[in-house]
Amino acid sequence: MTGASGNSGRQSLRVAILAATEQLAAAGVPSPQVDAEELAAHLLAVPRTKLGLHPLIDQHTADAYRALVDRRSAREPLQHLTGLATIGRATVRVGPGVFIPRVETELVVEAALDAIAEVDSPVVVDLCTGSGVIALAIAAARPDAGVHAVERSPGALAWARRNADLHVSSGGTPIDLRGGDITDERLLADLDGTADLVTANPPYVPDGTPVDPEVADHDPAEAVFAGPDGLDVIRPLISVAAGLLRPGGFLAIEHDASQGESVPALLAARRVLDQVAEHVDLAGRPRFVTARRVRLATAANRD
Ligand SMILES: C[S@@+](CC[C@H](N)C(=O)[O-])C[C@H]1O[C@@H](n2cnc3c(N)ncnc32)[C@H](O)[C@@H]1O
């Protein structure tokens, strides 16, 4: 990476970003310019939109920037370098041992918040919470909600606890984090039939699917892969979610783009669920499914 130097040793940030963009593109990074700008913004502790306020950087900053760009070129995830990921109103800390929240999940959070817009003090359960980002995005938008979240991996749970603590220290309402497997019947028994909303972004990638180096080398495998068809976690999760929901309660599950038929079919097969709807992401790919627990239990739909 090169930069225009003056007598003061200060260099052009614009030139440094251009060089970084080229380096990241050559390394196969999918959004090289965005990442080059994000890394500069992180280093200068300013929003990306304010980089223009820093036309020149000193030698120390230029060296630090080069080091970050080298790590990103080696396909270390951008969010591990900045330490942060944002979904909706939640910015969470992330790093080794926890899944990095993806922009697609924003859509799940929006649908979930719409569904509880008219519900006072809603009860919310986020299954497979990872960093806690969905639970915290809902808690931030709806301070009146009682938010519960479950995570099995001790490493990910530690990140979720840290994020939940930061949420409280910045004035947010506490969430209830539970460590364990969502299929452990004792873990959520007290919430059976009470949830106005259940959300989940579980592991759903079919085993053996080729993934980018950022995923293969840095996301925990148990957060990504879920059996030959990617449904090993979603199948039992649907039963767990159906048991948690109150009549009329809303369910949103993110899934793989290849599961736009299989996951809705699994939901539609449950008599206790109706209004099954599939949703696409900004690129038009099937991304998440929603449903409601039927309002009236009849002999035909009691389970
Ligand atoms: C794709 S990550 C999603 C994390 C977070 N919801 C998000 O959107 O960023 C899935 C998470 O589910 C957790 N997980 C997988 N199977 C689980 C199970 N049976 N019970 C509880 N958590 C599980 C993984 O450890 C991982 O943290």
GROMACS .gro file of C-alpha atoms and ligand atoms in nm:
model
  330
    1MET     CA    1   0.000   0.000   0.000
    2THR     CA    2   0.137   0.344  -0.086
    3GLY     CA    3   0.038   0.693   0.021
    4ALA     CA    4   0.138   1.046  -0.082
    5SER     CA    5   0.392   1.172   0.174
    6GLY     CA    6   0.467   1.533   0.260
    7ASN     CA    7   0.747   1.678   0.473
    8SER     CA    8   0.540   1.611   0.786
    9GLY     CA    9   0.515   1.240   0.708
   10ARG     CA   10   0.140   1.276   0.681
   11GLN     CA   11  -0.029   1.085   0.404
   12SER     CA   12  -0.347   1.105   0.204
   13LEU     CA   13  -0.623   0.890   0.356
   14ARG     CA   14  -0.799   0.880   0.018
   15VAL     CA   15  -0.491   0.733  -0.147
   16ALA     CA   16  -0.446   0.482   0.136
   17ILE     CA   17  -0.810   0.371   0.099
   18LEU     CA   18  -0.775   0.334  -0.277
   19ALA     CA   19  -0.467   0.116  -0.235
   20ALA     CA   20  -0.640  -0.089   0.035
   21THR     CA   21  -0.943  -0.137  -0.190
   22GLU     CA   22  -0.720  -0.275  -0.465
   23GLN     CA   23  -0.541  -0.505  -0.221
   24LEU     CA   24  -0.869  -0.639  -0.078
   25ALA     CA   25  -1.018  -0.688  -0.426
   26ALA     CA   26  -0.711  -0.887  -0.529
   27ALA     CA   27  -0.756  -1.105  -0.218
   28GLY     CA   28  -1.117  -1.185  -0.322
   29VAL     CA   29  -1.287  -0.985  -0.048
   30PRO     CA   30  -1.648  -0.944  -0.169
   31SER     CA   31  -1.696  -0.572  -0.087
   32PRO     CA   32  -1.343  -0.429  -0.096
   33GLN     CA   33  -1.422  -0.058  -0.095
   34VAL     CA   34  -1.673  -0.082   0.188
   35ASP     CA   35  -1.430  -0.286   0.394
   36ALA     CA   36  -1.139  -0.051   0.320
   37GLU     CA   37  -1.351   0.242   0.436
   38GLU     CA   38  -1.487   0.056   0.739
   39LEU     CA   39  -1.137  -0.030   0.857
   40ALA     CA   40  -1.025   0.332   0.819
   41ALA     CA   41  -1.333   0.452   1.004
   42HIS     CA   42  -1.267   0.202   1.283
   43LEU     CA   43  -0.907   0.315   1.317
   44LEU     CA   44  -0.999   0.684   1.320
   45ALA     CA   45  -1.301   0.620   1.545
   46VAL     CA   46  -1.539   0.805   1.314
   47PRO     CA   47  -1.845   0.693   1.116
   48ARG     CA   48  -1.764   0.590   0.756
   49THR     CA   49  -1.960   0.893   0.630
   50LYS     CA   50  -1.720   1.125   0.817
   51LEU     CA   51  -1.393   0.999   0.668
   52GLY     CA   52  -1.376   1.312   0.454
   53LEU     CA   53  -1.304   1.510   0.774
   54HIS     CA   54  -0.966   1.333   0.795
   55PRO     CA   55  -0.790   1.400   0.464
   56LEU     CA   56  -0.444   1.323   0.610
   57ILE     CA   57  -0.318   1.047   0.840
   58ASP     CA   58   0.013   1.025   1.025
   59GLN     CA   59   0.269   0.749   0.979
   60HIS     CA   60   0.159   0.559   1.288
   61THR     CA   61  -0.203   0.549   1.165
   62ALA     CA   62  -0.091   0.451   0.814
   63ASP     CA   63   0.108   0.158   0.957
   64ALA     CA   64  -0.182   0.046   1.173
   65TYR     CA   65  -0.416   0.071   0.874
   66ARG     CA   66  -0.182  -0.139   0.660
   67ALA     CA   67  -0.174  -0.406   0.930
   68LEU     CA   68  -0.554  -0.421   0.945
   69VAL     CA   69  -0.583  -0.437   0.566
   70ASP     CA   70  -0.329  -0.722   0.559
   71ARG     CA   71  -0.539  -0.918   0.810
   72ARG     CA   72  -0.857  -0.855   0.609
   73SER     CA   73  -0.671  -0.964   0.293
   74ALA     CA   74  -0.599  -1.292   0.474
   75ARG     CA   75  -0.982  -1.316   0.500
   76GLU     CA   76  -1.016  -1.243   0.869
   77PRO     CA   77  -1.377  -1.117   0.900
   78LEU     CA   78  -1.423  -0.740   0.901
   79GLN     CA   79  -1.627  -0.769   1.222
   80HIS     CA   80  -1.344  -0.949   1.402
   81LEU     CA   81  -1.117  -0.657   1.314
   82THR     CA   82  -1.362  -0.390   1.426
   83GLY     CA   83  -1.501  -0.610   1.706
   84LEU     CA   84  -1.856  -0.498   1.632
   85ALA     CA   85  -2.169  -0.596   1.439
   86THR     CA   86  -2.497  -0.408   1.417
   87ILE     CA   87  -2.852  -0.532   1.362
   88GLY     CA   88  -3.132  -0.279   1.403
   89ARG     CA   89  -3.076  -0.085   1.725
   90ALA     CA   90  -2.828  -0.338   1.865
   91THR     CA   91  -2.454  -0.309   1.817
   92VAL     CA   92  -2.290  -0.616   1.968
   93ARG     CA   93  -1.932  -0.720   2.039
   94VAL     CA   94  -1.816  -1.019   1.837
   95GLY     CA   95  -1.496  -1.218   1.797
   96PRO     CA   96  -1.362  -1.573   1.796
   97GLY     CA   97  -1.615  -1.825   1.930
   98VAL     CA   98  -1.935  -1.653   1.821
   99PHE     CA   99  -2.128  -1.628   1.493
  100ILE     CA  100  -2.106  -1.287   1.326
  101PRO     CA  101  -2.457  -1.146   1.274
  102ARG     CA  102  -2.543  -1.102   0.905
  103VAL     CA  103  -2.730  -0.816   0.744
  104GLU     CA  104  -3.013  -1.053   0.635
  105THR     CA  105  -3.110  -1.097   0.997
  106GLU     CA  106  -3.220  -0.733   1.000
  107LEU     CA  107  -3.529  -0.846   0.804
  108VAL     CA  108  -3.620  -1.104   1.068
  109VAL     CA  109  -3.594  -0.840   1.339
  110GLU     CA  110  -3.812  -0.597   1.140
  111ALA     CA  111  -4.083  -0.860   1.086
  112ALA     CA  112  -4.065  -0.960   1.452
  113LEU     CA  113  -4.101  -0.601   1.573
  114ASP     CA  114  -4.395  -0.541   1.336
  115ALA     CA  115  -4.567  -0.850   1.475
  116ILE     CA  116  -4.555  -0.724   1.835
  117ALA     CA  117  -4.616  -0.356   1.756
  118GLU     CA  118  -4.965  -0.369   1.910
  119VAL     CA  119  -4.878  -0.599   2.202
  120ASP     CA  120  -4.811  -0.437   2.542
  121SER     CA  121  -4.517  -0.581   2.736
  122PRO     CA  122  -4.469  -0.871   2.494
  123VAL     CA  123  -4.300  -1.194   2.598
  124VAL     CA  124  -4.022  -1.272   2.349
  125VAL     CA  125  -3.801  -1.580   2.319
  126ASP     CA  126  -3.496  -1.584   2.091
  127LEU     CA  127  -3.371  -1.938   2.024
  128CYS     CA  128  -3.006  -1.999   1.922
  129THR     CA  129  -2.915  -1.645   2.023
  130GLY     CA  130  -2.537  -1.650   1.957
  131SER     CA  131  -2.409  -1.301   2.036
  132GLY     CA  132  -2.761  -1.213   2.155
  133VAL     CA  133  -2.807  -0.972   1.868
  134ILE     CA  134  -3.173  -1.050   1.782
  135ALA     CA  135  -3.277  -1.051   2.147
  136LEU     CA  136  -3.094  -0.724   2.211
  137ALA     CA  137  -3.225  -0.555   1.895
  138ILE     CA  138  -3.579  -0.636   2.012
  139ALA     CA  139  -3.504  -0.530   2.370
  140ALA     CA  140  -3.358  -0.201   2.246
  141ALA     CA  141  -3.661  -0.127   2.028
  142ARG     CA  142  -3.912  -0.249   2.289
  143PRO     CA  143  -3.793  -0.173   2.643
  144ASP     CA  144  -4.131  -0.296   2.773
  145ALA     CA  145  -4.069  -0.649   2.637
  146GLY     CA  146  -3.966  -0.941   2.855
  147VAL     CA  147  -3.692  -1.091   2.641
  148HIS     CA  148  -3.553  -1.443   2.697
  149ALA     CA  149  -3.271  -1.593   2.493
  150VAL     CA  150  -3.111  -1.939   2.471
  151GLU     CA  151  -2.766  -2.045   2.356
  152ARG     CA  152  -2.593  -2.384   2.383
  153SER     CA  153  -2.230  -2.297   2.314
  154PRO     CA  154  -2.046  -2.173   2.627
  155GLY     CA  155  -1.817  -1.960   2.407
  156ALA     CA  156  -2.106  -1.786   2.233
  157LEU     CA  157  -2.297  -1.752   2.560
  158ALA     CA  158  -2.003  -1.559   2.708
  159TRP     CA  159  -2.028  -1.308   2.421
  160ALA     CA  160  -2.406  -1.285   2.470
  161ARG     CA  161  -2.361  -1.218   2.843
  162ARG     CA  162  -2.109  -0.946   2.772
  163ASN     CA  163  -2.343  -0.787   2.517
  164ALA     CA  164  -2.640  -0.811   2.753
  165ASP     CA  165  -2.434  -0.644   3.028
  166LEU     CA  166  -2.329  -0.363   2.793
  167HIS     CA  167  -2.694  -0.317   2.692
  168VAL     CA  168  -2.786  -0.269   3.060
  169SER     CA  169  -2.492  -0.040   3.132
  170SER     CA  170  -2.605   0.185   2.848
  171GLY     CA  171  -2.953   0.213   3.001
  172GLY     CA  172  -3.130  -0.085   2.840
  173THR     CA  173  -3.361  -0.328   3.018
  174PRO     CA  174  -3.201  -0.660   3.120
  175ILE     CA  175  -3.270  -0.971   2.914
  176ASP     CA  176  -3.293  -1.326   3.053
  177LEU     CA  177  -3.010  -1.536   2.904
  178ARG     CA  178  -3.022  -1.913   2.945
  179GLY     CA  179  -2.736  -2.147   2.866
  180GLY     CA  180  -2.839  -2.484   2.722
  181ASP     CA  181  -2.986  -2.680   2.434
  182ILE     CA  182  -3.319  -2.555   2.303
  183THR     CA  183  -3.447  -2.915   2.307
  184ASP     CA  184  -3.386  -2.950   2.683
  185GLU     CA  185  -3.747  -2.958   2.804
  186ARG     CA  186  -3.659  -2.815   3.147
  187LEU     CA  187  -3.482  -2.511   3.008
  188LEU     CA  188  -3.787  -2.317   2.889
  189ALA     CA  189  -4.070  -2.504   3.066
  190ASP     CA  190  -4.174  -2.194   3.263
  191LEU     CA  191  -4.241  -2.008   2.936
  192ASP     CA  192  -4.463  -2.273   2.773
  193GLY     CA  193  -4.764  -2.117   2.602
  194THR     CA  194  -4.666  -1.761   2.703
  195ALA     CA  195  -4.461  -1.618   2.414
  196ASP     CA  196  -4.605  -1.344   2.196
  197LEU     CA  197  -4.302  -1.383   1.972
  198VAL     CA  198  -4.040  -1.651   1.907
  199THR     CA  199  -3.743  -1.568   1.685
  200ALA     CA  200  -3.461  -1.790   1.564
  201ASN     CA  201  -3.161  -1.767   1.339
  202PRO     CA  202  -3.037  -2.123   1.390
  203PRO     CA  203  -2.758  -2.308   1.209
  204TYR     CA  204  -2.904  -2.411   0.873
  205VAL     CA  205  -2.630  -2.464   0.614
  206PRO     CA  206  -2.625  -2.821   0.473
  207ASP     CA  207  -2.306  -3.006   0.572
  208GLY     CA  208  -2.039  -2.990   0.303
  209THR     CA  209  -2.164  -2.668   0.143
  210PRO     CA  210  -1.864  -2.461   0.024
  211VAL     CA  211  -1.840  -2.141   0.228
  212ASP     CA  212  -1.615  -1.833   0.220
  213PRO     CA  213  -1.289  -1.843   0.420
  214GLU     CA  214  -1.436  -1.596   0.670
  215VAL     CA  215  -1.703  -1.854   0.755
  216ALA     CA  216  -1.493  -2.171   0.727
  217ASP     CA  217  -1.208  -2.039   0.940
  218HIS     CA  218  -1.381  -1.801   1.182
  219ASP     CA  219  -1.753  -1.879   1.242
  220PRO     CA  220  -1.799  -2.174   1.482
  221ALA     CA  221  -1.905  -2.477   1.271
  222GLU     CA  222  -2.188  -2.555   1.515
  223ALA     CA  223  -2.331  -2.209   1.442
  224VAL     CA  224  -2.336  -2.267   1.067
  225PHE     CA  225  -2.385  -2.632   0.967
  226ALA     CA  226  -2.684  -2.849   1.056
  227GLY     CA  227  -2.675  -3.193   0.898
  228PRO     CA  228  -2.710  -3.323   0.542
  229ASP     CA  229  -3.008  -3.102   0.454
  230GLY     CA  230  -2.930  -2.822   0.702
  231LEU     CA  231  -3.250  -2.893   0.896
  232ASP     CA  232  -3.115  -3.084   1.197
  233VAL     CA  233  -3.173  -2.787   1.429
  234ILE     CA  234  -3.477  -2.632   1.256
  235ARG     CA  235  -3.684  -2.954   1.278
  236PRO     CA  236  -3.683  -2.979   1.660
  237LEU     CA  237  -3.683  -2.600   1.692
  238ILE     CA  238  -4.028  -2.581   1.530
  239SER     CA  239  -4.171  -2.805   1.803
  240VAL     CA  240  -4.001  -2.602   2.075
  241ALA     CA  241  -4.128  -2.274   1.929
  242ALA     CA  242  -4.484  -2.405   1.885
  243GLY     CA  243  -4.486  -2.506   2.252
  244LEU     CA  244  -4.364  -2.165   2.366
  245LEU     CA  245  -4.616  -1.957   2.169
  246ARG     CA  246  -4.945  -1.842   2.315
  247PRO     CA  247  -5.248  -1.869   2.083
  248GLY     CA  248  -5.198  -1.604   1.812
  249GLY     CA  249  -4.826  -1.573   1.893
  250PHE     CA  250  -4.582  -1.506   1.607
  251LEU     CA  251  -4.283  -1.712   1.494
  252ALA     CA  252  -3.998  -1.603   1.264
  253ILE     CA  253  -3.721  -1.842   1.158
  254GLU     CA  254  -3.431  -1.752   0.931
  255HIS     CA  255  -3.318  -2.027   0.691
  256ASP     CA  256  -3.090  -2.104   0.398
  257ALA     CA  257  -3.185  -1.976   0.053
  258SER     CA  258  -3.221  -2.341  -0.055
  259GLN     CA  259  -3.488  -2.404   0.212
  260GLY     CA  260  -3.762  -2.171   0.081
  261GLU     CA  261  -3.993  -2.469   0.032
  262SER     CA  262  -3.875  -2.722   0.289
  263VAL     CA  263  -3.896  -2.499   0.598
  264PRO     CA  264  -4.243  -2.355   0.520
  265ALA     CA  265  -4.357  -2.713   0.453
  266LEU     CA  266  -4.234  -2.821   0.797
  267LEU     CA  267  -4.433  -2.538   0.957
  268ALA     CA  268  -4.743  -2.600   0.746
  269ALA     CA  269  -4.740  -2.962   0.858
  270ARG     CA  270  -4.797  -2.854   1.220
  271ARG     CA  271  -5.169  -2.824   1.303
  272VAL     CA  272  -5.096  -2.577   1.582
  273LEU     CA  273  -4.944  -2.329   1.336
  274ASP     CA  274  -5.112  -2.131   1.059
  275GLN     CA  275  -5.056  -1.819   0.843
  276VAL     CA  276  -4.726  -1.970   0.722
  277ALA     CA  277  -4.554  -1.713   0.498
  278GLU     CA  278  -4.218  -1.723   0.323
  279HIS     CA  279  -4.012  -1.401   0.286
  280VAL     CA  280  -3.728  -1.305   0.051
  281ASP     CA  281  -3.417  -1.094   0.117
  282LEU     CA  282  -3.311  -0.781  -0.073
  283ALA     CA  283  -3.166  -1.001  -0.350
  284GLY     CA  284  -3.496  -1.189  -0.387
  285ARG     CA  285  -3.371  -1.511  -0.224
  286PRO     CA  286  -3.597  -1.701   0.018
  287ARG     CA  287  -3.461  -1.607   0.363
  288PHE     CA  288  -3.705  -1.648   0.648
  289VAL     CA  289  -4.044  -1.789   0.728
  290THR     CA  290  -4.314  -1.667   0.964
  291ALA     CA  291  -4.622  -1.830   1.113
  292ARG     CA  292  -4.869  -1.789   1.398
  293ARG     CA  293  -4.991  -2.028   1.662
  294VAL     CA  294  -5.357  -2.096   1.590
  295ARG     CA  295  -5.588  -1.893   1.810
  296LEU     CA  296  -5.837  -2.161   1.905
  297ALA     CA  297  -5.744  -2.512   2.003
  298THR     CA  298  -5.982  -2.763   1.848
  299ALA     CA  299  -5.975  -3.140   1.867
  300ALA     CA  300  -5.797  -3.129   1.529
  301ASN     CA  301  -5.517  -2.890   1.620
  302ARG     CA  302  -5.436  -2.956   1.982
  303ASP     CA  303  -5.080  -3.060   1.898
  304LIG     C1  304  -2.641  -1.895   1.304
  304LIG     S1  305  -2.592  -1.870   1.471
  304LIG     C2  306  -2.701  -1.733   1.501
  304LIG     C3  307  -2.671  -1.646   1.616
  304LIG     C4  308  -2.761  -1.523   1.627
  304LIG     N1  309  -2.901  -1.562   1.642
  304LIG     C5  310  -2.746  -1.432   1.508
  304LIG     O1  311  -2.843  -1.413   1.432
  304LIG     O2  312  -2.637  -1.380   1.487
  304LIG     C6  313  -2.674  -2.007   1.551
  304LIG     C7  314  -2.647  -2.023   1.701
  304LIG     O3  315  -2.724  -2.133   1.750
  304LIG     C8  316  -2.650  -2.203   1.847
  304LIG     N2  317  -2.708  -2.339   1.856
  304LIG     C9  318  -2.698  -2.440   1.767
  304LIG     N3  319  -2.770  -2.545   1.806
  304LIG    C10  320  -2.829  -2.511   1.924
  304LIG    C11  321  -2.916  -2.579   2.014
  304LIG     N4  322  -2.960  -2.704   1.988
  304LIG     N5  323  -2.956  -2.515   2.126
  304LIG    C12  324  -2.913  -2.388   2.152
  304LIG     N6  325  -2.830  -2.319   2.069
  304LIG    C13  326  -2.788  -2.379   1.957
  304LIG    C14  327  -2.508  -2.197   1.795
  304LIG     O4  328  -2.414  -2.220   1.898
  304LIG    C15  329  -2.503  -2.055   1.738
  304LIG     O5  330  -2.457  -1.963   1.834
   0.00000   0.00000   0.00000
